[in-house]
Every structure is written in C-alpha cells, then in structure tokens.
Coordinates of C-alpha atoms in Angstrom, one line a residue:
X351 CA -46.0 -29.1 6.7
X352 CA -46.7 -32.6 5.7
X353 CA -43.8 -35.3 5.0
X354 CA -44.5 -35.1 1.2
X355 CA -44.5 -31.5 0.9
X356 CA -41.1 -31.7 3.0
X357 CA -39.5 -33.8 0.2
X358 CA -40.9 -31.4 -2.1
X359 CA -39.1 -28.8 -1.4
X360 CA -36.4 -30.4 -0.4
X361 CA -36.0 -31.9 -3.8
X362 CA -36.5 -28.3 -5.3
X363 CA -33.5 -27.2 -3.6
X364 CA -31.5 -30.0 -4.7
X365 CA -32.4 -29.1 -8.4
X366 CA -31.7 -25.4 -7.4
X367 CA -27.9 -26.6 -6.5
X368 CA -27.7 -28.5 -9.5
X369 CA -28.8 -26.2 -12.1
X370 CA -25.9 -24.2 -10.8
X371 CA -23.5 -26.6 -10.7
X372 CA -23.7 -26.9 -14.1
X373 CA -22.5 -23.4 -15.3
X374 CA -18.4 -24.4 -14.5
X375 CA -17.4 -21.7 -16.7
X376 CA -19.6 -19.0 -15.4
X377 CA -18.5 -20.6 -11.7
X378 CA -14.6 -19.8 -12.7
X379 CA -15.2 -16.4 -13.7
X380 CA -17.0 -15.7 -10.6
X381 CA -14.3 -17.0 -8.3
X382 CA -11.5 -15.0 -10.2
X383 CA -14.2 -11.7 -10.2
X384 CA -14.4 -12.1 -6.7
X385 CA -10.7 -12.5 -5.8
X386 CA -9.8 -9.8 -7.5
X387 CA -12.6 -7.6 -6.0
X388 CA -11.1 -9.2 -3.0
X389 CA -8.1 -7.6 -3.6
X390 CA -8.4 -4.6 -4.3
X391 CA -10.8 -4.0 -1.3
X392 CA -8.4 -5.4 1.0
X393 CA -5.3 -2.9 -0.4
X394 CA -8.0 -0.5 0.4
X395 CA -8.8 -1.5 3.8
X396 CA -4.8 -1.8 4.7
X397 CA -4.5 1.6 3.5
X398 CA -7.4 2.8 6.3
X399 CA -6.6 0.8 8.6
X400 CA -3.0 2.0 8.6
X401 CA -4.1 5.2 8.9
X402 CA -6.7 4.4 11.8
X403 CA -5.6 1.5 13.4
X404 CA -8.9 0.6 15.3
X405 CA -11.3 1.9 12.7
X406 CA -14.9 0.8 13.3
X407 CA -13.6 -1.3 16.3
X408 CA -11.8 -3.8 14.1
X409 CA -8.2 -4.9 14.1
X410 CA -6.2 -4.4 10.6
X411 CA -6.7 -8.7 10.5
X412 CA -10.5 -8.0 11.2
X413 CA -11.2 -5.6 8.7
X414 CA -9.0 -8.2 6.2
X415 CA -11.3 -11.4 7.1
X416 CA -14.5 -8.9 6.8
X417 CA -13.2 -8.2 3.2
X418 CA -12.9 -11.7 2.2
X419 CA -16.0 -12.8 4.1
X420 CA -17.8 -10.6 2.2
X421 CA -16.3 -12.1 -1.0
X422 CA -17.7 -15.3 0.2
X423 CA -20.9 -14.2 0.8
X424 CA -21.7 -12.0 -2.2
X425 CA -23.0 -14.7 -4.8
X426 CA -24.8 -16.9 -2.1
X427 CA -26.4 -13.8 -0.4
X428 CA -27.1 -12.8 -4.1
X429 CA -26.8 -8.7 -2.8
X430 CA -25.1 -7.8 -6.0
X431 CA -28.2 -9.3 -7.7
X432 CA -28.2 -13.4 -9.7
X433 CA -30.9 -14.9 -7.8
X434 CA -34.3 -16.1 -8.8
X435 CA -35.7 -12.5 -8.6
X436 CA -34.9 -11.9 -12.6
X437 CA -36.9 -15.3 -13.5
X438 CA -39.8 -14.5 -11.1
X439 CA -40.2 -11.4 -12.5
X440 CA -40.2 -12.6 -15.9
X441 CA -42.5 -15.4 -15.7
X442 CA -44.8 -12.3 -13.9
X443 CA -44.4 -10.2 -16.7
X444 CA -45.1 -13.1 -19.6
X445 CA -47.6 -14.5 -17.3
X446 CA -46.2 -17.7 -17.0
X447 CA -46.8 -16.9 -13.1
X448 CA -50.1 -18.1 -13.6
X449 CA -48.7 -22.0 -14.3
X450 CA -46.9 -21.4 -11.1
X451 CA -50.1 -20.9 -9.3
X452 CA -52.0 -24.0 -10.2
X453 CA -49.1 -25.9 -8.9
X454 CA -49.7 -28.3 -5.8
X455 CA -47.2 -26.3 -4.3
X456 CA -46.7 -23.1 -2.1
X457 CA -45.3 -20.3 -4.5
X458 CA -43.3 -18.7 -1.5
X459 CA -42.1 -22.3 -0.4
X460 CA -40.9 -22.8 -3.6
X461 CA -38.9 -20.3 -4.6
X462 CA -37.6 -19.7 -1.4
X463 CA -36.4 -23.7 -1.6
X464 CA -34.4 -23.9 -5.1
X465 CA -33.0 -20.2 -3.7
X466 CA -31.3 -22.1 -0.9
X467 CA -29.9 -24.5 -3.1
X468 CA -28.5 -22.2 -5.2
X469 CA -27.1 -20.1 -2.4
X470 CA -26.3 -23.4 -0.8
X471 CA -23.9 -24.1 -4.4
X472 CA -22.5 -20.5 -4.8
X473 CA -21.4 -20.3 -1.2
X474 CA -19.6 -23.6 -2.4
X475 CA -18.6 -23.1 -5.4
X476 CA -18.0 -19.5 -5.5
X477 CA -17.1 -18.3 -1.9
X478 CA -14.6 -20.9 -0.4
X479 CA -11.7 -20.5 -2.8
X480 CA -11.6 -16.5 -2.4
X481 CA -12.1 -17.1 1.2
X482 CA -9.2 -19.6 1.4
X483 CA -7.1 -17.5 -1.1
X484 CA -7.6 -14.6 1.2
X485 CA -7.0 -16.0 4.6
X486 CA -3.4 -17.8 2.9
X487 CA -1.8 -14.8 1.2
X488 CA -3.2 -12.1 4.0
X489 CA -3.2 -11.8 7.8
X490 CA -6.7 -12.7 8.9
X491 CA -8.5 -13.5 12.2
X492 CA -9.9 -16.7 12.4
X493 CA -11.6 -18.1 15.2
X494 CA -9.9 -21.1 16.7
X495 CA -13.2 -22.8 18.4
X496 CA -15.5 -24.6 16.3
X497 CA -18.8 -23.4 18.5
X498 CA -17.7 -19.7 16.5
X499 CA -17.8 -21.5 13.5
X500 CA -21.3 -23.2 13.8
X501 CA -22.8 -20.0 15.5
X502 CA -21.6 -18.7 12.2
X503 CA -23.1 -21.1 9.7
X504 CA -26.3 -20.1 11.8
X505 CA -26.1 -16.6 11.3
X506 CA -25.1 -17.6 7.4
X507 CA -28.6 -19.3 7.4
X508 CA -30.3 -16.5 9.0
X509 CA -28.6 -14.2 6.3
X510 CA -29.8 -16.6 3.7
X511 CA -33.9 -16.4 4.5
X512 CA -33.6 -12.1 5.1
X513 CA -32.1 -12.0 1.4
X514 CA -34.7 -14.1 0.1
X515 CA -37.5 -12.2 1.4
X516 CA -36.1 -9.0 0.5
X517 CA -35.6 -9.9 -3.2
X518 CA -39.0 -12.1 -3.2
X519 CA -40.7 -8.4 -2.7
X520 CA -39.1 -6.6 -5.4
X521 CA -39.9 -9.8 -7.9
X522 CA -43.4 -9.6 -6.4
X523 CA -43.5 -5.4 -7.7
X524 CA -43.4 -7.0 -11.0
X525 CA -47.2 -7.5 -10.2
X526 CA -47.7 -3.5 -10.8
X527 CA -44.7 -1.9 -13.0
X528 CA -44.1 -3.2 -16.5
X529 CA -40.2 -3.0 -16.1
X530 CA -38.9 -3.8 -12.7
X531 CA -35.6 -2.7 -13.7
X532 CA -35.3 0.7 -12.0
X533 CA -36.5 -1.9 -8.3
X534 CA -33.8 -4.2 -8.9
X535 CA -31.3 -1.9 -9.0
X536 CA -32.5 0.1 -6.2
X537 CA -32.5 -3.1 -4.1
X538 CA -28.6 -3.8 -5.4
X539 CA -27.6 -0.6 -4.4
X540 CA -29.0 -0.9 -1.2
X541 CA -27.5 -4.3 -0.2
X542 CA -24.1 -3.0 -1.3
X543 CA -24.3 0.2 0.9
X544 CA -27.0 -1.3 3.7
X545 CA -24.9 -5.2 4.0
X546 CA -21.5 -3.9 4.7
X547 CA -20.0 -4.6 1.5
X548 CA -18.5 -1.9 0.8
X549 CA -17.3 -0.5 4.1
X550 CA -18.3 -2.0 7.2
X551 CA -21.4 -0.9 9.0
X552 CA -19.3 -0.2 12.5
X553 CA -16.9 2.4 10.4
X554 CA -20.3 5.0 9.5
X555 CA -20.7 7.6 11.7
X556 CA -23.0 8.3 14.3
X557 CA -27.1 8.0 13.7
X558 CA -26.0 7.0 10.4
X559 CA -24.3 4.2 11.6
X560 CA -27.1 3.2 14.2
X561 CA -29.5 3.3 11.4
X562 CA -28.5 1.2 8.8
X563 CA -27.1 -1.6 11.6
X564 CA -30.9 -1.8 12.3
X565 CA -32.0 -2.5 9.0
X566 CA -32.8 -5.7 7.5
X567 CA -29.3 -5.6 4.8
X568 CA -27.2 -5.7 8.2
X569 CA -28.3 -9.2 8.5
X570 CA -26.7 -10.2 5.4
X571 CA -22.8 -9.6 5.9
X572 CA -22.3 -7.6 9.0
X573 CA -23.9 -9.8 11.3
X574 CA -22.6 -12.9 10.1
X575 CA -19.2 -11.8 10.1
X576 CA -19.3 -10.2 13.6
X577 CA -20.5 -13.3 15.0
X578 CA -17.5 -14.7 13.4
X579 CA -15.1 -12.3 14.8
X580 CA -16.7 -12.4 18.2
X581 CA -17.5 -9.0 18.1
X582 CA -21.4 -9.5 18.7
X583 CA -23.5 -11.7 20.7
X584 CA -24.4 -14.8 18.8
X585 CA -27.8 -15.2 20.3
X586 CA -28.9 -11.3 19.8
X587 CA -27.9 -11.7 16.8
X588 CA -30.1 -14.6 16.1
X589 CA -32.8 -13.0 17.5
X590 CA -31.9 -9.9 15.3
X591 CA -31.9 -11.7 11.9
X592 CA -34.6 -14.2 12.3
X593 CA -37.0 -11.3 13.4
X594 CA -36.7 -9.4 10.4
X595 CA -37.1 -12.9 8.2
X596 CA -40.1 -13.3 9.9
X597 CA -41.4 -10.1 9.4
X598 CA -40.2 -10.3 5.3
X599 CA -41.8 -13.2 4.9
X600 CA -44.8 -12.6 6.2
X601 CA -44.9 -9.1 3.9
X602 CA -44.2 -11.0 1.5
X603 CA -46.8 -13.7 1.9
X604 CA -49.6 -10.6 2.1
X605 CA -48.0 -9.4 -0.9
X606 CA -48.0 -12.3 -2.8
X607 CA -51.6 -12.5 -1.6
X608 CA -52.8 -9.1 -3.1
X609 CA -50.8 -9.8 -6.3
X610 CA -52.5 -13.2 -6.5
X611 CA -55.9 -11.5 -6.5
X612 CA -54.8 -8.8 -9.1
X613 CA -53.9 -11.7 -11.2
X614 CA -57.6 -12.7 -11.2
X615 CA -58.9 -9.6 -11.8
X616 CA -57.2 -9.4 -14.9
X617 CA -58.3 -12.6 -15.8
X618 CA -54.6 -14.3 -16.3

C-alpha cells in the first residue's frame, strides 16, 4: 500500500471516530443500556455460578469480568448490529454503490477503515464506563501484568477485523435480495448465540460446545476475554482469530468482486 493511500484510510477512520463522537446523547443511552444489561446478566451468572461453582471452567469472579467484558465489547464488536452494514446496504439498494466505486479508493479498505474508527470510539465511549462500573461494584478478576493486558488489546484487534468481514458479507447479499432484513438479523442472532454473549462458549455442552468455539463469532468475545483471564494461549489464539480474518476477507473481496460485475451487467 502506497504512503498516500495509508493516510487515506487512515483519515477515513478518524472521520469514522468522529462522526460518532458526535451523537453524546445516543452515547449516554448506550452506556446506561449496557449497564443495565450488565446487570442483570451478572445477577444471572451469580445465580449459576452459585449453583455450579466452576461452571464452564470459570471462577464466580471470571464468569463476572466475562459479563462486563462483553458489555464492553458489544457496541465496538457491533454483534448486536450499528455498524456500517445498514449504510452499505442502503447505498447498494439505491445504488449509490456505484459513486462508491469510481472512488480512487478500495471499497473494502474503506469501509473496513471508518469501521475501525467507529469501533475504535464505541469501545471508548461506550464500553469503558460499564466495564469500570462493573469491576467497582462486583468482584472481578483482573489481571495484574500489563503483558495480559496488551495480549488483550491484540486479541480486541483481531476481534475487530473477523466482525468486519463477517458483517461486510451480509451488506454485500444486498447485491441479490431486495430487503436484506431477514440476513441481518440472522447475522445478530448468530453473534449473540455464536460470540459468547449470552452464555459463555466453555459452559455449552459437548460437540456443541467444540463447534461453535471453532467458528468465526468465537473470535469476537470469547477469545478476547480468555486471553484476558489467562485461560487460553495468547499466541493460539492469534493464530485462531487472524486465520479466520484472513479467510473473511478474502470471501469477501471475491464477493465484492462478483457483485461488482453484477453491477455492470445491470448497467448501474
């Protein structure tokens, strides 16, 4: 990539993070939404974990952090949806795509770029006070060394790119349905059960349990937050998540290649 087309996109994703920024209202409502989701998932969790004490391998302070990490996570992993996907898929469907095209710039790139700086914003703006609210009023386990941390901000990264490419290929399906509705919420539902959101992966039992761990929504809250409370290798789990980017992305690129051509046969 050339120097010019670094600052690019770099300068996409800093108009990404301050688009966001400006909605403060909608930024308050999402930090009280997600403390009180917080909440009530962590009187939940207490109320398994006092049953089972080592449930899914985890602690009763484990499966507490892993409730407010996911809290963190949800806006800037967008897996409850509010990412680009929506505007994608309505410039596709008013074919305001086709502007996008002609641009001196790599539609992938691009979105992928002002995605980061808005998951770079609501990870910011939206996840750190739960997070803090959480780990004051509730017994947590935090990781003392600051390697954990950094091996964690990696695997936050890693998270970052799978989401993308998963929600850049169902805004690409707008390319062949009229309403991509019925994808979207397919995709949600999916994160939510898939990420660990709603119950951690380690808790499902048996070979359903080994398969959704090996699919690419595991990379989005269940690894980060096990590399976090040292209960997976950092470096597998590198290995883990930034094989199934790769592999997204590159479906993605061939996607966005046969949807390209589709566009020219229909003369937009």
């Amino acid at each position: 990539m050339r120097a010019g087309s670094g600052r690019l996109y770099v300068a996409v994703a800093a108009g990404g993070f301050r688009r966001y920024a400006t909605y403060r209202a909608a930024t308050a409502a999402g930090v009280f939404t997600n403390t009180v989701f917080g909440l009530i998932l962590v009187y939940t969790y207490l109320a398994l974990w006092e049953e089972n004490p080592q449930l899914g391998g985890y602690d009763q302070a484990q499966a507490v952090t892993f409730v407010w990490l996911g809290q963190a996570l949800l806006a800037a992993l967008a897996i409850g949806g509010g990412g680009f996907e929506d505007e994608l898929m309505e410039r596709i469907r008013t074919g305001d795509i086709a502007v996008d095209l002609y641009r001196p710039a790599d539609l992938q790139l691009w979105w992928l770029a002002a995605d980061l700086g808005r998951a770079v914003f609501q990870l910011l703006g939206r996840g750190v006070v739960p997070f803090a609210f959480g780990s004051l009023f509730f017994p947590v386990a935090l990781p003392g060394e600051a390697s954990r941390w950094a091996a964690f901000l990696v695997a936050v990264v890693l998270a970052a790119a799978v989401s993308f490419a998963l929600r850049y290929l169902v805004a690409l399906s707008a390319f062949w349905l009229m309403d991509g509705t019925g994808v979207t919420q397919m995709a949600w539902l999916a994160g939510f059960f898939c990420s660990g959101m709603l119950l951690p992966l380690n808790v499902f039992p048996g070979a359903l349990g080994e398969v959704v761990r090996m699919l690419p929504w595991s990379s989005l809250l269940q690894a980060p937050a096990d590399v976090l409370l040292g209960e997976a290798d950092a470096l597998g789990t590198f290995v883990f998540q930034a094989a199934w980017a790769v592999a997204l992305l590159a479906v993605g690129r061939l996607t966005q290649s046969a949807a390209t051509r589709r566009v020219v046969v229909q003369g937009g």
